[in-house]
């Protein structure tokens, strides 16, 4: 009986993962848009630049230190926003369906 139960639970989790995919894609797009806005505001305040855009690696007027600090900030912001969205959307999905989409 426990083998049947495990099989049913596995199929439920597989179905949850499949149903979660579109939900996760939309969440990732939203997270990316939000992270970009946060990054542009934060980076131009941390790394002093003349324009409203943060420095890019191929812009020769910036020192390597400014480029690396900007890249570090960008990576941290994107990782945190992505993690928050993924976790929040997984919890919302669990509340809606009763199943956790991961694992």
PDB file of C-alpha atoms in Angstrom:
ATOM      1  CA  UNK A   1       0.000   0.000   0.000  1.00  0.00           C
ATOM      2  CA  UNK A   2       2.821   2.434   0.759  1.00  0.00           C
ATOM      3  CA  UNK A   3       4.298   1.869  -2.740  1.00  0.00           C
ATOM      4  CA  UNK A   4       0.983   2.895  -4.307  1.00  0.00           C
ATOM      5  CA  UNK A   5       0.817   5.902  -2.023  1.00  0.00           C
ATOM      6  CA  UNK A   6       4.340   6.978  -2.982  1.00  0.00           C
ATOM      7  CA  UNK A   7       3.463   6.572  -6.663  1.00  0.00           C
ATOM      8  CA  UNK A   8       0.368   8.753  -6.268  1.00  0.00           C
ATOM      9  CA  UNK A   9       2.362  11.392  -4.367  1.00  0.00           C
ATOM     10  CA  UNK A  10       5.060  11.373  -7.080  1.00  0.00           C
ATOM     11  CA  UNK A  11       2.510  11.860  -9.838  1.00  0.00           C
ATOM     12  CA  UNK A  12       0.932  14.703  -7.864  1.00  0.00           C
ATOM     13  CA  UNK A  13       4.281  16.455  -7.473  1.00  0.00           C
ATOM     14  CA  UNK A  14       5.074  15.943 -11.146  1.00  0.00           C
ATOM     15  CA  UNK A  15       1.719  17.451 -12.083  1.00  0.00           C
ATOM     16  CA  UNK A  16       2.358  20.348  -9.703  1.00  0.00           C
ATOM     17  CA  UNK A  17       5.755  20.998 -11.311  1.00  0.00           C
ATOM     18  CA  UNK A  18       4.197  20.970 -14.783  1.00  0.00           C
ATOM     19  CA  UNK A  19       1.384  23.300 -13.719  1.00  0.00           C
ATOM     20  CA  UNK A  20       3.871  25.594 -12.002  1.00  0.00           C
ATOM     21  CA  UNK A  21       6.063  26.113 -15.103  1.00  0.00           C
ATOM     22  CA  UNK A  22       3.972  28.902 -16.734  1.00  0.00           C
ATOM     23  CA  UNK A  23       3.463  30.485 -13.317  1.00  0.00           C
ATOM     24  CA  UNK A  24       7.226  30.434 -12.742  1.00  0.00           C
ATOM     25  CA  UNK A  25       7.998  31.911 -16.172  1.00  0.00           C
ATOM     26  CA  UNK A  26       5.675  34.865 -15.603  1.00  0.00           C
ATOM     27  CA  UNK A  27       7.155  35.371 -12.132  1.00  0.00           C
ATOM     28  CA  UNK A  28      10.694  35.301 -13.537  1.00  0.00           C
ATOM     29  CA  UNK A  29       9.846  37.942 -16.135  1.00  0.00           C
ATOM     30  CA  UNK A  30       8.273  40.187 -13.505  1.00  0.00           C
ATOM     31  CA  UNK A  31      11.225  39.647 -11.175  1.00  0.00           C
ATOM     32  CA  UNK A  32      13.649  40.589 -13.944  1.00  0.00           C
ATOM     33  CA  UNK A  33      11.768  43.803 -14.718  1.00  0.00           C
ATOM     34  CA  UNK A  34      11.618  44.802 -11.073  1.00  0.00           C
ATOM     35  CA  UNK A  35      15.269  43.884 -10.470  1.00  0.00           C
ATOM     36  CA  UNK A  36      16.338  46.003 -13.451  1.00  0.00           C
ATOM     37  CA  UNK A  37      14.516  49.047 -12.076  1.00  0.00           C
ATOM     38  CA  UNK A  38      16.000  48.571  -8.609  1.00  0.00           C
ATOM     39  CA  UNK A  39      19.472  48.014 -10.063  1.00  0.00           C
ATOM     40  CA  UNK A  40      19.411  51.162 -12.180  1.00  0.00           C
ATOM     41  CA  UNK A  41      18.418  53.283  -9.207  1.00  0.00           C
ATOM     42  CA  UNK A  42      20.853  51.722  -6.749  1.00  0.00           C
ATOM     43  CA  UNK A  43      23.874  51.423  -9.050  1.00  0.00           C
ATOM     44  CA  UNK A  44      23.872  55.065 -10.120  1.00  0.00           C
ATOM     45  CA  UNK A  45      23.816  56.105  -6.461  1.00  0.00           C
ATOM     46  CA  UNK A  46      26.589  53.735  -5.361  1.00  0.00           C
ATOM     47  CA  UNK A  47      28.882  54.252  -8.363  1.00  0.00           C
ATOM     48  CA  UNK A  48      28.974  57.951  -9.218  1.00  0.00           C
ATOM     49  CA  UNK A  49      28.394  58.362 -12.956  1.00  0.00           C
ATOM     50  CA  UNK A  50      27.442  61.259 -15.188  1.00  0.00           C
ATOM     51  CA  UNK A  51      24.454  59.554 -16.807  1.00  0.00           C
ATOM     52  CA  UNK A  52      21.306  57.865 -15.499  1.00  0.00           C
ATOM     53  CA  UNK A  53      22.567  54.470 -16.649  1.00  0.00           C
ATOM     54  CA  UNK A  54      25.074  52.386 -14.690  1.00  0.00           C
ATOM     55  CA  UNK A  55      28.472  51.807 -16.298  1.00  0.00           C
ATOM     56  CA  UNK A  56      28.799  48.915 -18.719  1.00  0.00           C
ATOM     57  CA  UNK A  57      31.926  46.746 -19.111  1.00  0.00           C
ATOM     58  CA  UNK A  58      32.751  48.047 -22.595  1.00  0.00           C
ATOM     59  CA  UNK A  59      32.570  51.736 -21.699  1.00  0.00           C
ATOM     60  CA  UNK A  60      36.209  52.808 -21.518  1.00  0.00           C
ATOM     61  CA  UNK A  61      35.641  55.964 -19.466  1.00  0.00           C
ATOM     62  CA  UNK A  62      35.008  53.897 -16.312  1.00  0.00           C
ATOM     63  CA  UNK A  63      37.661  52.208 -14.204  1.00  0.00           C
ATOM     64  CA  UNK A  64      37.612  48.459 -13.714  1.00  0.00           C
ATOM     65  CA  UNK A  65      36.729  48.957 -10.043  1.00  0.00           C
ATOM     66  CA  UNK A  66      33.531  50.836 -10.987  1.00  0.00           C
ATOM     67  CA  UNK A  67      32.571  48.138 -13.492  1.00  0.00           C
ATOM     68  CA  UNK A  68      33.169  45.341 -10.950  1.00  0.00           C
ATOM     69  CA  UNK A  69      31.227  47.090  -8.183  1.00  0.00           C
ATOM     70  CA  UNK A  70      28.363  47.646 -10.612  1.00  0.00           C
ATOM     71  CA  UNK A  71      28.410  43.977 -11.663  1.00  0.00           C
ATOM     72  CA  UNK A  72      28.462  42.860  -8.026  1.00  0.00           C
ATOM     73  CA  UNK A  73      25.478  45.057  -7.199  1.00  0.00           C
ATOM     74  CA  UNK A  74      23.611  43.839 -10.265  1.00  0.00           C
ATOM     75  CA  UNK A  75      24.210  40.172  -9.448  1.00  0.00           C
ATOM     76  CA  UNK A  76      23.170  40.585  -5.826  1.00  0.00           C
ATOM     77  CA  UNK A  77      19.983  42.481  -6.661  1.00  0.00           C
ATOM     78  CA  UNK A  78      18.931  40.041  -9.375  1.00  0.00           C
ATOM     79  CA  UNK A  79      19.624  37.010  -7.163  1.00  0.00           C
ATOM     80  CA  UNK A  80      17.690  38.393  -4.190  1.00  0.00           C
ATOM     81  CA  UNK A  81      14.698  39.558  -6.250  1.00  0.00           C
ATOM     82  CA  UNK A  82      14.595  36.241  -8.135  1.00  0.00           C
ATOM     83  CA  UNK A  83      14.726  34.237  -4.889  1.00  0.00           C
ATOM     84  CA  UNK A  84      11.968  36.350  -3.336  1.00  0.00           C
ATOM     85  CA  UNK A  85       9.730  35.938  -6.376  1.00  0.00           C
ATOM     86  CA  UNK A  86      10.366  32.222  -6.723  1.00  0.00           C
ATOM     87  CA  UNK A  87       9.690  31.544  -3.057  1.00  0.00           C
ATOM     88  CA  UNK A  88       6.648  33.820  -2.947  1.00  0.00           C
ATOM     89  CA  UNK A  89       5.146  32.378  -6.118  1.00  0.00           C
ATOM     90  CA  UNK A  90       5.771  28.816  -4.898  1.00  0.00           C
ATOM     91  CA  UNK A  91       3.975  29.605  -1.636  1.00  0.00           C
ATOM     92  CA  UNK A  92       1.081  31.221  -3.522  1.00  0.00           C
ATOM     93  CA  UNK A  93       0.918  28.178  -5.820  1.00  0.00           C
ATOM     94  CA  UNK A  94       0.877  25.888  -2.781  1.00  0.00           C
ATOM     95  CA  UNK A  95      -1.960  27.861  -1.211  1.00  0.00           C
ATOM     96  CA  UNK A  96      -3.880  27.724  -4.466  1.00  0.00           C
ATOM     97  CA  UNK A  97      -3.323  24.035  -5.327  1.00  0.00           C
ATOM     98  CA  UNK A  98      -2.336  22.474  -2.007  1.00  0.00           C
ATOM     99  CA  UNK A  99       0.911  21.134  -3.504  1.00  0.00           C
ATOM    100  CA  UNK A 100       4.467  22.449  -3.336  1.00  0.00           C
ATOM    101  CA  UNK A 101       5.866  22.839  -6.880  1.00  0.00           C
ATOM    102  CA  UNK A 102       9.498  22.076  -6.020  1.00  0.00           C
ATOM    103  CA  UNK A 103      11.389  19.143  -4.555  1.00  0.00           C
TER     104      UNK A 103
END
